Short mmCIF file of C-alpha atoms in Angstrom, two decimals:
data_model
loop_
_atom_site.label_atom_id
_atom_site.label_comp_id
_atom_site.label_asym_id
_atom_site.label_seq_id
_atom_site.Cartn_x
_atom_site.Cartn_y
_atom_site.Cartn_z
CA UNK J 767 -7.17 -27.25 -1.22
CA UNK J 768 -8.12 -23.83 -2.57
CA UNK J 769 -6.96 -22.62 -5.96
CA UNK J 770 -6.84 -19.52 -8.13
CA UNK J 771 -7.44 -21.31 -11.43
CA UNK J 772 -10.79 -19.74 -12.31
CA UNK J 773 -9.59 -16.23 -11.44
CA UNK J 774 -6.38 -16.52 -13.47
CA UNK J 775 -8.09 -18.34 -16.34
CA UNK J 776 -10.69 -15.59 -16.70
CA UNK J 777 -8.02 -12.88 -16.42
CA UNK J 778 -6.27 -14.48 -19.41
CA UNK J 779 -9.56 -14.70 -21.33
CA UNK J 780 -9.46 -18.49 -21.49
CA UNK J 781 -12.48 -20.77 -21.43
CA UNK J 782 -12.39 -23.99 -19.43
CA UNK J 783 -12.24 -25.84 -22.77
CA UNK J 784 -9.23 -23.84 -23.98
CA UNK J 785 -7.33 -24.38 -20.73
CA UNK J 786 -8.22 -28.06 -20.78
CA UNK J 787 -6.85 -28.42 -24.33
CA UNK J 788 -3.60 -26.74 -23.34
CA UNK J 789 -3.21 -29.12 -20.41
CA UNK J 790 -4.38 -32.30 -22.17
CA UNK J 791 -7.43 -32.92 -19.98
CA UNK J 792 -11.20 -32.60 -20.31
CA UNK J 793 -13.21 -29.47 -19.60
CA UNK J 794 -14.94 -31.44 -16.85
CA UNK J 795 -11.58 -31.96 -15.14
CA UNK J 796 -10.90 -28.21 -15.15
CA UNK J 797 -14.40 -27.59 -13.79
CA UNK J 798 -13.91 -30.12 -10.99
CA UNK J 799 -10.54 -28.61 -10.01
CA UNK J 800 -11.94 -25.06 -10.04
CA UNK J 801 -14.79 -26.20 -7.77
CA UNK J 802 -12.41 -27.98 -5.35
CA UNK J 803 -13.93 -31.38 -6.16
CA UNK J 804 -10.72 -32.85 -7.56
CA UNK J 805 -7.06 -32.38 -6.65
CA UNK J 806 -4.89 -32.55 -9.77
CA UNK J 807 -1.84 -34.72 -10.12
CA UNK J 808 1.50 -32.99 -9.69
CA UNK J 809 2.09 -33.13 -13.44
CA UNK J 810 -1.29 -31.49 -14.13
CA UNK J 811 -0.67 -28.85 -11.45
CA UNK J 812 2.57 -27.87 -13.22
CA UNK J 813 0.79 -27.85 -16.60
CA UNK J 814 -1.93 -25.58 -15.22
CA UNK J 815 0.61 -23.24 -13.66
CA UNK J 816 2.55 -23.02 -16.94
CA UNK J 817 -0.61 -22.38 -18.97
CA UNK J 818 -1.64 -19.63 -16.55
CA UNK J 819 1.86 -18.08 -16.35
CA UNK J 820 2.24 -18.64 -12.63
CA UNK J 821 3.76 -21.10 -10.17
CA UNK J 822 2.17 -24.09 -8.49
CA UNK J 823 2.70 -22.37 -5.12
CA UNK J 824 0.76 -19.32 -6.28
CA UNK J 825 -1.97 -21.41 -7.90
CA UNK J 826 -2.80 -23.74 -5.01
CA UNK J 827 -3.14 -23.00 -1.31
CA UNK J 828 -3.85 -25.46 1.47
CA UNK J 829 -7.07 -24.92 3.37
CA UNK J 830 -6.55 -23.15 6.67
CA UNK J 831 -6.35 -25.47 9.63
CA UNK J 832 -9.35 -25.42 11.89
CA UNK J 833 -8.75 -24.27 15.42
CA UNK J 834 -9.66 -26.56 18.21
CA UNK J 835 -11.82 -25.01 20.89
#
């Protein structure tokens, strides 16, 4: 799953630590989500969207399906 967290976080001038505090998680969790190494829970996805003034749909996008040859 791809996400826009890093882009939106930087646009708001937030550090990973500041976003993590707002969402009640560790900075490492934010880092892992930004690097597509961890998919957040639904509750965390909503918290991230609220902190970044966006929607879950706008924040996360499924990876494109691979075509079969």
